[in-house]
XYZ file of C-alpha atoms in Angstrom:
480
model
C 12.961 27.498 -0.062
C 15.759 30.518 0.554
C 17.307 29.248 3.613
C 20.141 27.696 2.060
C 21.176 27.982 -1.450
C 22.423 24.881 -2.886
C 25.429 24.195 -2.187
C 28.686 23.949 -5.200
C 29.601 21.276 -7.183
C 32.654 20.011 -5.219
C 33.154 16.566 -7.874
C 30.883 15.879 -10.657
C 32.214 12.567 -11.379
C 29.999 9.843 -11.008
C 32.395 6.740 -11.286
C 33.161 4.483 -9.067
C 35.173 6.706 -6.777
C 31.573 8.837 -6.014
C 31.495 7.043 -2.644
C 34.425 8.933 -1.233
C 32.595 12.088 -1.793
C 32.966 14.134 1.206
C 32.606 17.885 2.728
C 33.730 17.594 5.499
C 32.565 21.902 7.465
C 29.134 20.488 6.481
C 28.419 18.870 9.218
C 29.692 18.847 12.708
C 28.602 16.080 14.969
C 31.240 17.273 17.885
C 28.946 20.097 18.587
C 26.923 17.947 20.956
C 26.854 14.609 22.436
C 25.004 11.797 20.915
C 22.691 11.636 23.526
C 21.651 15.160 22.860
C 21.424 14.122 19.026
C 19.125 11.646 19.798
C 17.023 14.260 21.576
C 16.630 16.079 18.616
C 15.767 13.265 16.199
C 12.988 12.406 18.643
C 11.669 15.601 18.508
C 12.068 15.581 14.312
C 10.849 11.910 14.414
C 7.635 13.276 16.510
C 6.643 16.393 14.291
C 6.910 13.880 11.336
C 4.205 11.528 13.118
C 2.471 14.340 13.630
C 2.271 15.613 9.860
C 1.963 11.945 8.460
C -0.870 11.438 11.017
C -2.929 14.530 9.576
C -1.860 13.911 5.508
C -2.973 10.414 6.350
C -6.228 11.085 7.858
C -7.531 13.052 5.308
C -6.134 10.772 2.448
C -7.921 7.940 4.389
C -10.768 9.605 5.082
C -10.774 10.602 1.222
C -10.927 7.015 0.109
C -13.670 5.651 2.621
C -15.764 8.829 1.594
C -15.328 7.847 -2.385
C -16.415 4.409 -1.961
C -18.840 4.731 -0.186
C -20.205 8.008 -2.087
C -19.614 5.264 -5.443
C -18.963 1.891 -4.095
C -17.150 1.353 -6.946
C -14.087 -0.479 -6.304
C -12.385 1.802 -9.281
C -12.791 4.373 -7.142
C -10.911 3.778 -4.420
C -8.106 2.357 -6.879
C -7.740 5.463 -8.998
C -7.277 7.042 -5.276
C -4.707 4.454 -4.218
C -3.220 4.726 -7.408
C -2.373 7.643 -7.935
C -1.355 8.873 -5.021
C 1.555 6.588 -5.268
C 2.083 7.073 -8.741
C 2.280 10.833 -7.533
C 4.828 9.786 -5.592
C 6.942 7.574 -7.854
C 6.552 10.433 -9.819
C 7.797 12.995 -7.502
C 10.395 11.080 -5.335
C 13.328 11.754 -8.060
C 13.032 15.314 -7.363
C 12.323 14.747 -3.664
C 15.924 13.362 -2.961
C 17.607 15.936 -5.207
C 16.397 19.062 -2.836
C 17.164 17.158 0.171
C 20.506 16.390 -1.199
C 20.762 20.112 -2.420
C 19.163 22.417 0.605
C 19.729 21.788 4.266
C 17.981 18.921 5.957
C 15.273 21.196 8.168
C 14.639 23.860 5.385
C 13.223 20.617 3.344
C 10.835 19.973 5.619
C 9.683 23.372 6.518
C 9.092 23.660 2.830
C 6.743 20.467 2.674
C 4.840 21.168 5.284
C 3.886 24.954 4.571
C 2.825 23.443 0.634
C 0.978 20.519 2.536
C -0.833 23.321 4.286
C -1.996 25.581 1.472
C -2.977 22.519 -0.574
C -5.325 21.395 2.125
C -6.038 25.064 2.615
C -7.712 25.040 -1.279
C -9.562 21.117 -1.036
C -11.514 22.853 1.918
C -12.245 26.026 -0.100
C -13.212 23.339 -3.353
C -15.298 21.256 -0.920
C -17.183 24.706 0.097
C -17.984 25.834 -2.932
C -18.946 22.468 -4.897
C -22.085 20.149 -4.077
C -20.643 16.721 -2.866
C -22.713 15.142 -5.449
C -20.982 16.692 -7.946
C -17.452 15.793 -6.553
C -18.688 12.503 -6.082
C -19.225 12.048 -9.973
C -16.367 10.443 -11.953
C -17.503 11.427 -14.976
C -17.110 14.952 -13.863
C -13.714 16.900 -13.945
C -14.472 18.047 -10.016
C -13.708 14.606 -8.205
C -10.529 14.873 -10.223
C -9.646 18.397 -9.584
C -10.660 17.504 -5.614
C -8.609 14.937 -4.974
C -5.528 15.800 -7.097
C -5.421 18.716 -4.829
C -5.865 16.719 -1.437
C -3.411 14.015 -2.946
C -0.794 16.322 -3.775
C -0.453 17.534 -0.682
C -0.210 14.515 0.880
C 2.082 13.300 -1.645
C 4.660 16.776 -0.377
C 4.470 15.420 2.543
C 6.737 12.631 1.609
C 9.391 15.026 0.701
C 10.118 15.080 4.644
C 10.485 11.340 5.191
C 13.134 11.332 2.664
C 15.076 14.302 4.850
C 14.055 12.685 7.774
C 16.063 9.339 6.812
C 19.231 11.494 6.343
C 18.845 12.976 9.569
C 19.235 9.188 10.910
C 22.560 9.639 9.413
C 23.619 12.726 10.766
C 22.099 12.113 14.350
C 22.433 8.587 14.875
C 25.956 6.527 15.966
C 26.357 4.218 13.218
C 25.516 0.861 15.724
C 22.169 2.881 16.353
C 20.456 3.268 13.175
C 18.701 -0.177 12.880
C 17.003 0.857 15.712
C 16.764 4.117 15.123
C 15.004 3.246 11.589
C 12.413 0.637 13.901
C 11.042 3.981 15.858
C 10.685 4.932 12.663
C 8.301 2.045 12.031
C 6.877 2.190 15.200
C 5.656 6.176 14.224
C 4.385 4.699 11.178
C 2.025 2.086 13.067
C 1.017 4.935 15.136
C 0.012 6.881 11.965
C -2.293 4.219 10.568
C -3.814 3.063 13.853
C -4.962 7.096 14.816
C -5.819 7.969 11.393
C -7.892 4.689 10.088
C -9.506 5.034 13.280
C -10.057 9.310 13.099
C -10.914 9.220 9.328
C -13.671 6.350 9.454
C -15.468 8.221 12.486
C -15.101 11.380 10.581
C -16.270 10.447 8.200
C -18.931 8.695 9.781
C -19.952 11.060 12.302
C -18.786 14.102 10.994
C -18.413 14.408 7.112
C -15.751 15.139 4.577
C -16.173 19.039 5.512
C -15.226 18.633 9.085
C -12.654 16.377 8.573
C -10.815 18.770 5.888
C -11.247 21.413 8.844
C -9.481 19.003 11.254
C -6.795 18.288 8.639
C -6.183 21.926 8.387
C -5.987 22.877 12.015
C -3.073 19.571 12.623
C -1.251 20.451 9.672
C -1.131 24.104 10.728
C 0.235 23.221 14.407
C 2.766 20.524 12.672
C 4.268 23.466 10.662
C 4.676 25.988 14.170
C 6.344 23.047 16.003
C 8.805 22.282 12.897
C 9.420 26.145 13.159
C 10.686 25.524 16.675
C 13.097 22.441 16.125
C 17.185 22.900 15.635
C 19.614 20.883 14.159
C 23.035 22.602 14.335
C 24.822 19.741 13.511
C 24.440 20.632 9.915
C 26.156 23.316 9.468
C 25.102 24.176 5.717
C 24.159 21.995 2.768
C 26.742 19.482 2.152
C 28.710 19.743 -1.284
C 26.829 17.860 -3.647
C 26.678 16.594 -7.683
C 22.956 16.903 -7.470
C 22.419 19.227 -10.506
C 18.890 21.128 -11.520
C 15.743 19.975 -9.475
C 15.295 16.241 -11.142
C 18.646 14.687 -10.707
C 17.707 11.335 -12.527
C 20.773 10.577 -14.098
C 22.894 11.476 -10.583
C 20.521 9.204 -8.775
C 21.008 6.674 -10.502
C 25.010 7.146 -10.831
C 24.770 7.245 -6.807
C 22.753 3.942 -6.256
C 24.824 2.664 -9.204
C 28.017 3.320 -7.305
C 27.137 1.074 -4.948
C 27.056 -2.703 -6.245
C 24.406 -4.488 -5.874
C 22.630 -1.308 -4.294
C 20.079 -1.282 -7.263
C 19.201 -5.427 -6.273
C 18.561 -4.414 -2.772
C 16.161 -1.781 -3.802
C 14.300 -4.326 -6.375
C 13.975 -6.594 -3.368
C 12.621 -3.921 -1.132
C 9.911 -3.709 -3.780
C 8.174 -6.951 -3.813
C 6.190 -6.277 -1.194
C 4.786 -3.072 -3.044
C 3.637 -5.160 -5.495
C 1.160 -7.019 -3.189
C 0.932 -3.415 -1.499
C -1.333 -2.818 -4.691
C -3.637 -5.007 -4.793
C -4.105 -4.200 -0.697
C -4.635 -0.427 -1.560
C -7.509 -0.944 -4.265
C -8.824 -4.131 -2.401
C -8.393 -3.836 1.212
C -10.686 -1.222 1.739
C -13.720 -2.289 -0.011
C -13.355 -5.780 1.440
C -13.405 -4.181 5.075
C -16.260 -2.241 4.516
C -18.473 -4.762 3.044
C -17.623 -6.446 6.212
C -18.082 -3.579 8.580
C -19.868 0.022 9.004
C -17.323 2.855 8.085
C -17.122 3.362 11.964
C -16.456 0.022 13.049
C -13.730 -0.749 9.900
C -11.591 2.284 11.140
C -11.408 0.855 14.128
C -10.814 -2.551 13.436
C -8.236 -1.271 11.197
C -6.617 0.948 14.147
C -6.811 -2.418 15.565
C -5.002 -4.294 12.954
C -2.419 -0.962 12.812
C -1.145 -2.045 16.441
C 1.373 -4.361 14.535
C 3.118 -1.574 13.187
C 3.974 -0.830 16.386
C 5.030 -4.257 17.440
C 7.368 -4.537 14.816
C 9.120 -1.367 15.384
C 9.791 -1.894 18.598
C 11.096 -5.343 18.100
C 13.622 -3.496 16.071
C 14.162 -0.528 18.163
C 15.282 -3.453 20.488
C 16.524 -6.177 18.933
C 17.651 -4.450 15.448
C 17.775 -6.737 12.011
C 20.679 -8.807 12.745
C 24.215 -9.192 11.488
C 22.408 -9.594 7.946
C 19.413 -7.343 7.178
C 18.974 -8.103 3.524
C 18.203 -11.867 4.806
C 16.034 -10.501 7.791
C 14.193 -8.395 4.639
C 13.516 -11.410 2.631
C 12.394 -13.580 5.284
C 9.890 -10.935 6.122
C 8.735 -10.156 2.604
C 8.079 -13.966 2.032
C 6.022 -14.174 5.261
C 4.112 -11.442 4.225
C 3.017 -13.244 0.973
C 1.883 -16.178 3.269
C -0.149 -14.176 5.354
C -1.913 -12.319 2.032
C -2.768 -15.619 0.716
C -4.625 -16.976 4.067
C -6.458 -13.935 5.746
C -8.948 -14.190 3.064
C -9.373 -17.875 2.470
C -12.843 -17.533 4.669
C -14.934 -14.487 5.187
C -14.440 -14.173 8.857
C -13.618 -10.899 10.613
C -10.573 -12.339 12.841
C -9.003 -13.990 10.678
C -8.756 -10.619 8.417
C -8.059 -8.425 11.345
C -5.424 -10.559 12.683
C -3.826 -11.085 9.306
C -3.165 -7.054 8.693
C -2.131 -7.398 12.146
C 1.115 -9.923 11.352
C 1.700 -8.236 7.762
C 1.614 -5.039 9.307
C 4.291 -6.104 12.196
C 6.363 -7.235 8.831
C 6.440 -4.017 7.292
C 8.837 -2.123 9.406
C 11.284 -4.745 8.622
C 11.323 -4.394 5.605
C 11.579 -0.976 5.209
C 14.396 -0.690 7.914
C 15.957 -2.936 6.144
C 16.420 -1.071 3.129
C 17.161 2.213 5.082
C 20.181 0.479 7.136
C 21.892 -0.511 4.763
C 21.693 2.356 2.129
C 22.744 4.987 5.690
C 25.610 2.446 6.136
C 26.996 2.507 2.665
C 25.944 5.417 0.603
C 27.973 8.488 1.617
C 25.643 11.476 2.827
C 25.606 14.024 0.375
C 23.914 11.127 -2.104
C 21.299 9.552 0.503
C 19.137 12.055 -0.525
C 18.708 10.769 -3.859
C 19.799 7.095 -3.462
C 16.401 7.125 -1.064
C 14.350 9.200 -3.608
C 15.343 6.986 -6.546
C 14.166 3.831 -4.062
C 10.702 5.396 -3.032
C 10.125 6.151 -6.527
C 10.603 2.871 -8.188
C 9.300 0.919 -5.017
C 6.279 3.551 -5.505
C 5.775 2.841 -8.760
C 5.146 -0.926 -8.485
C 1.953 -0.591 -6.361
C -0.020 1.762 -8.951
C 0.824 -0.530 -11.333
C -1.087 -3.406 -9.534
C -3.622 -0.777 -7.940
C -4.708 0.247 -11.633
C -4.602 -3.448 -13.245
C -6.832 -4.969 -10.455
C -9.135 -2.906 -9.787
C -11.169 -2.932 -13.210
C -10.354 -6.236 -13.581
C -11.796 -6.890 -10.025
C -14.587 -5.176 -10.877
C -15.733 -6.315 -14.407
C -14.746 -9.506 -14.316
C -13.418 -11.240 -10.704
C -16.028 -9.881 -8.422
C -19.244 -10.527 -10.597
C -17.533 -13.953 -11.662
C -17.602 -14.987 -7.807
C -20.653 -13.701 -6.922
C -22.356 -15.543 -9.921
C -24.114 -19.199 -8.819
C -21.460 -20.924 -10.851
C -18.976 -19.016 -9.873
C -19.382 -19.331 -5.979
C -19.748 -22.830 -6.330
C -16.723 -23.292 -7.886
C -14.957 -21.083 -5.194
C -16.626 -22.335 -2.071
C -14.036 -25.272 -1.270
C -11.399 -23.041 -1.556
C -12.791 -19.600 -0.211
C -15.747 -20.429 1.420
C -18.816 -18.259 1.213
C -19.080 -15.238 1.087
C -19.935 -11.771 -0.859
C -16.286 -10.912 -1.398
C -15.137 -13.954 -2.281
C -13.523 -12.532 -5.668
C -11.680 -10.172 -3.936
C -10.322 -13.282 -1.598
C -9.069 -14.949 -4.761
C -7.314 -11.939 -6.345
C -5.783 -11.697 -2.400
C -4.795 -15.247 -2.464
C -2.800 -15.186 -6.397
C -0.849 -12.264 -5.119
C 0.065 -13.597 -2.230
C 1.646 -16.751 -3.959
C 3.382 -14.933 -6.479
C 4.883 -12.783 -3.697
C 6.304 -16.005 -1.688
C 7.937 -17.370 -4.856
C 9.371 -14.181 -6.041
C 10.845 -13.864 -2.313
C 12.384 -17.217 -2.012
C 13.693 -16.607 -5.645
C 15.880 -13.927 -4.166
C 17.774 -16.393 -1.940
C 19.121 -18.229 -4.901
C 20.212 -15.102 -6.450
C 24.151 -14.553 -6.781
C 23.531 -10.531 -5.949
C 21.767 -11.477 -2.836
C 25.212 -12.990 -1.249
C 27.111 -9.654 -3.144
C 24.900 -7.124 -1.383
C 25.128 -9.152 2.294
C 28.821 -9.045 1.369
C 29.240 -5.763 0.855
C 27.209 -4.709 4.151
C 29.040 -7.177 5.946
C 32.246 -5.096 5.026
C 30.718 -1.541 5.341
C 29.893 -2.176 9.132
C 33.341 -3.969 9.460
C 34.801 -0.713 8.690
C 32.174 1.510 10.670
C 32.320 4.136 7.484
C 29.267 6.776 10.107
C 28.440 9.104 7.483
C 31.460 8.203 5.047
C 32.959 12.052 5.406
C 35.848 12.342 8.157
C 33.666 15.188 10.222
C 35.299 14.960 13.375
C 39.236 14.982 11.808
């Protein structure tokens, strides 16, 4: 990444005064109007759907392949698992280089990496029998989907860059909504890919589908080639120091009181998130074919876009924190009910409400950290919040899923053990998967309505309350 070199040190100090850190020939948003700004974060916002559809689709289609190569529930939770603990992992240094390099060159990077990593899973695939991949015990399912995961996880790098672009393109009153398209390109992600990867799958194979992975990422990387943003002038001035800033992101979200709160609220539902991503899966596809479960899925995936377009019109509300909250507790209701009896619309229609949730709570978080972290620290402030909200869902993901396995799953499927469950959960072959659904969904409710009680809840709706008062844009006087 040679584009732009980092840019100095202009103030080291991470005290309480870092929020006034500014550079202010970084960037220019005079240069054009904000209706021509918008332009151009459509076009970023569209390449991104693009490359999260493709890294998505092959990740997917990754995980319905395992199980059903394995069924073996361990499986798809060691796939689930790590790819986020790949990217709790990686997310630290992820907001220092977008902090450090120019917003574009970032996500140039990402995807050309994204592109030779699914370059050498479809060279792997080639050369090694499927059975052999297939085989936990040996070292080639690892090697295989390390590869294909760490390119997806790259991928990430450019959603962090692309939420500082929502500062730098966006008039301040905007970005609520501006974060719901976001949302809405999200829904459109899981609805094409769930749908593309279980016919792929189905119909074509793993082989083909890598193919198809390779041919969208390459096109994703020529149209990012293509795209301008000449309101950033260089790299702004930053403290980010080396390439895994940890103790500057943390001094940045630090700066902020009751910053850190918010993003330990935003993280409940990645908890829950988990369970979902070792559990969801195999529950769908006892239910259906692989065919017919990534399309009920794509079905389900419509609420993504529901919700982000009841942001992109409404926005959050004078209070987002509150608006996050109320949507994370909802979500817990919904994970405790869409199981309690084995019937296929009452699942599908419960992903379809928690997934119209989602976008709330993630635009949530990413209003108010644009509204009162100043720019050259967003970078970090929203890699240091993807990596710890990251990190709770492997956690789960890795518990459960043995657990689930060794112990819930035969429990309920035992003659004692589905009578014991049928008044609750009905009957059913995944009733043990149902149960671990509904525990995690109460815990989630309580921890949510827990939050209201808090005193840092009313500090952090203070201090948005106060930043919007005083319309701080991109806290850097760039038009002086």
């Amino acid at each position: 990444m040679t584009e732009q070199e980092p840019a100095p040190v202009e103030d080291a100090d991470t005290d309480a005064e870092a929020p006034t850190l500014t550079d202010s020939d970084a960037v220019n948003t005079s240069l054009r109007s904000p209706e021509q700004r918008s332009r151009t974060f459509t076009g970023i916002l569209v390449n991104t759907a693009l490359a999260n559809v493709t890294t998505s689709y092959l990740w997917f289609a990754l995980t319905f392949w395992v199980y059903l190569g394995t069924r073996n529930v361990i499986a798809t939770g060691v796939v689930g698992g790590a790819y986020m603990l790949l990217i709790a992992l990686s997310s630290i240094s992820f907001g220092t280089f977008v902090d450090r390099y120019r917003k574009l060159a970032v996500m140039r990077f990402a995807a050309g990496f994204t592109l030779v990593m699914f370059l050498l899973s479809g060279v792997m695939f080639l050369l090694t029998p499927a059975a052999q991949i297939l085989d936990l015990a040996q070292p080639w399912f690892w090697i295989f989907t390390l590869i294909i995961l760490v390119g997806a996880v790259v991928e990430n790098l450019r959603n962090i860059a692309l939420s500082t672009t929502v500062t730098i393109l966006i008039e301040p009153d905007r970005r609520a909504n501006a974060n719901g398209l976001v949302g809405m390109v999200q829904g459109l992600m899981f609805i094409v890919t769930s749908l593309l990867s279980g016919l792929s799958v189905g119909l074509l194979g793993m082989g083909w589908t890598i193919v198809v992975a390779l041919v969208l990422t390459a096109l994703a990387f020529a149209h990012l080639l293509t795209l301008r943003m000449p309101e950033e002038l260089r790299a702004a001035a930053t403290d980010a120091q080396g390439g895994f800033d940890l103790r500057g992101s943390l001094a940045a979200v630090l700066a902020i009181a009751g910053l850190f709160a918010l993003i330990l609220f935003s993280t409940f539902n990645n908890f829950i998130g988990g369970v979902y991503m070792a559990l969801m899966d195999p529950y769908g596809l006892e239910m259906f074919s692989v065919e017919m479960w990534g399309a009920v899925f794509a079905i389900g995936s419509t609420g993504f876009i529901v919700g982000g377009a009841l942001i992109g019109k409404f926005g959050l509300g004078a209070n987002p924190l509150r608006t996050l909250l109320i949507a994370v507790a909802v979500m817990g209701l919904l994970g405790a009910v869409f199981t309690l009896r084995e019937w296929a619309w009452l699942y599908v229609a419960g992903i379809w409400l928690y997934l119209v949730l989602i976008p709330f709570v993630e635009a949530a978080e990413q209003t108010v950290i644009q509204q009162v972290v100043p720019l050259p620290r967003q970078g970090r402030v929203f890699g240091f919040a993807m990596a710890f909200e990251s990190a709770a869902a492997p956690v789960t993901a890795f518990l459960i899923a043995p657990i689930a396995q060794f112990w819930i799953i035969p429990y309920a499927r035992s003659a004692e053990g589905a009578a014991q469950l049928a008044p609750l959960l009905g009957e059913g072959t995944s009733r043990g998967i149902a149960l671990v659904f509904l525990v995690a969904g109460i815990i989630l409710i309580a921890a949510a309505l827990a939050a209201f009680l808090t005193p840092v809840y009313r500090r952090v709706s203070a201090s948005y309350a106060r930043a919007a008062l005083d319309g701080p844009g991109l806290r850097q006087p760039l038009d002086e």
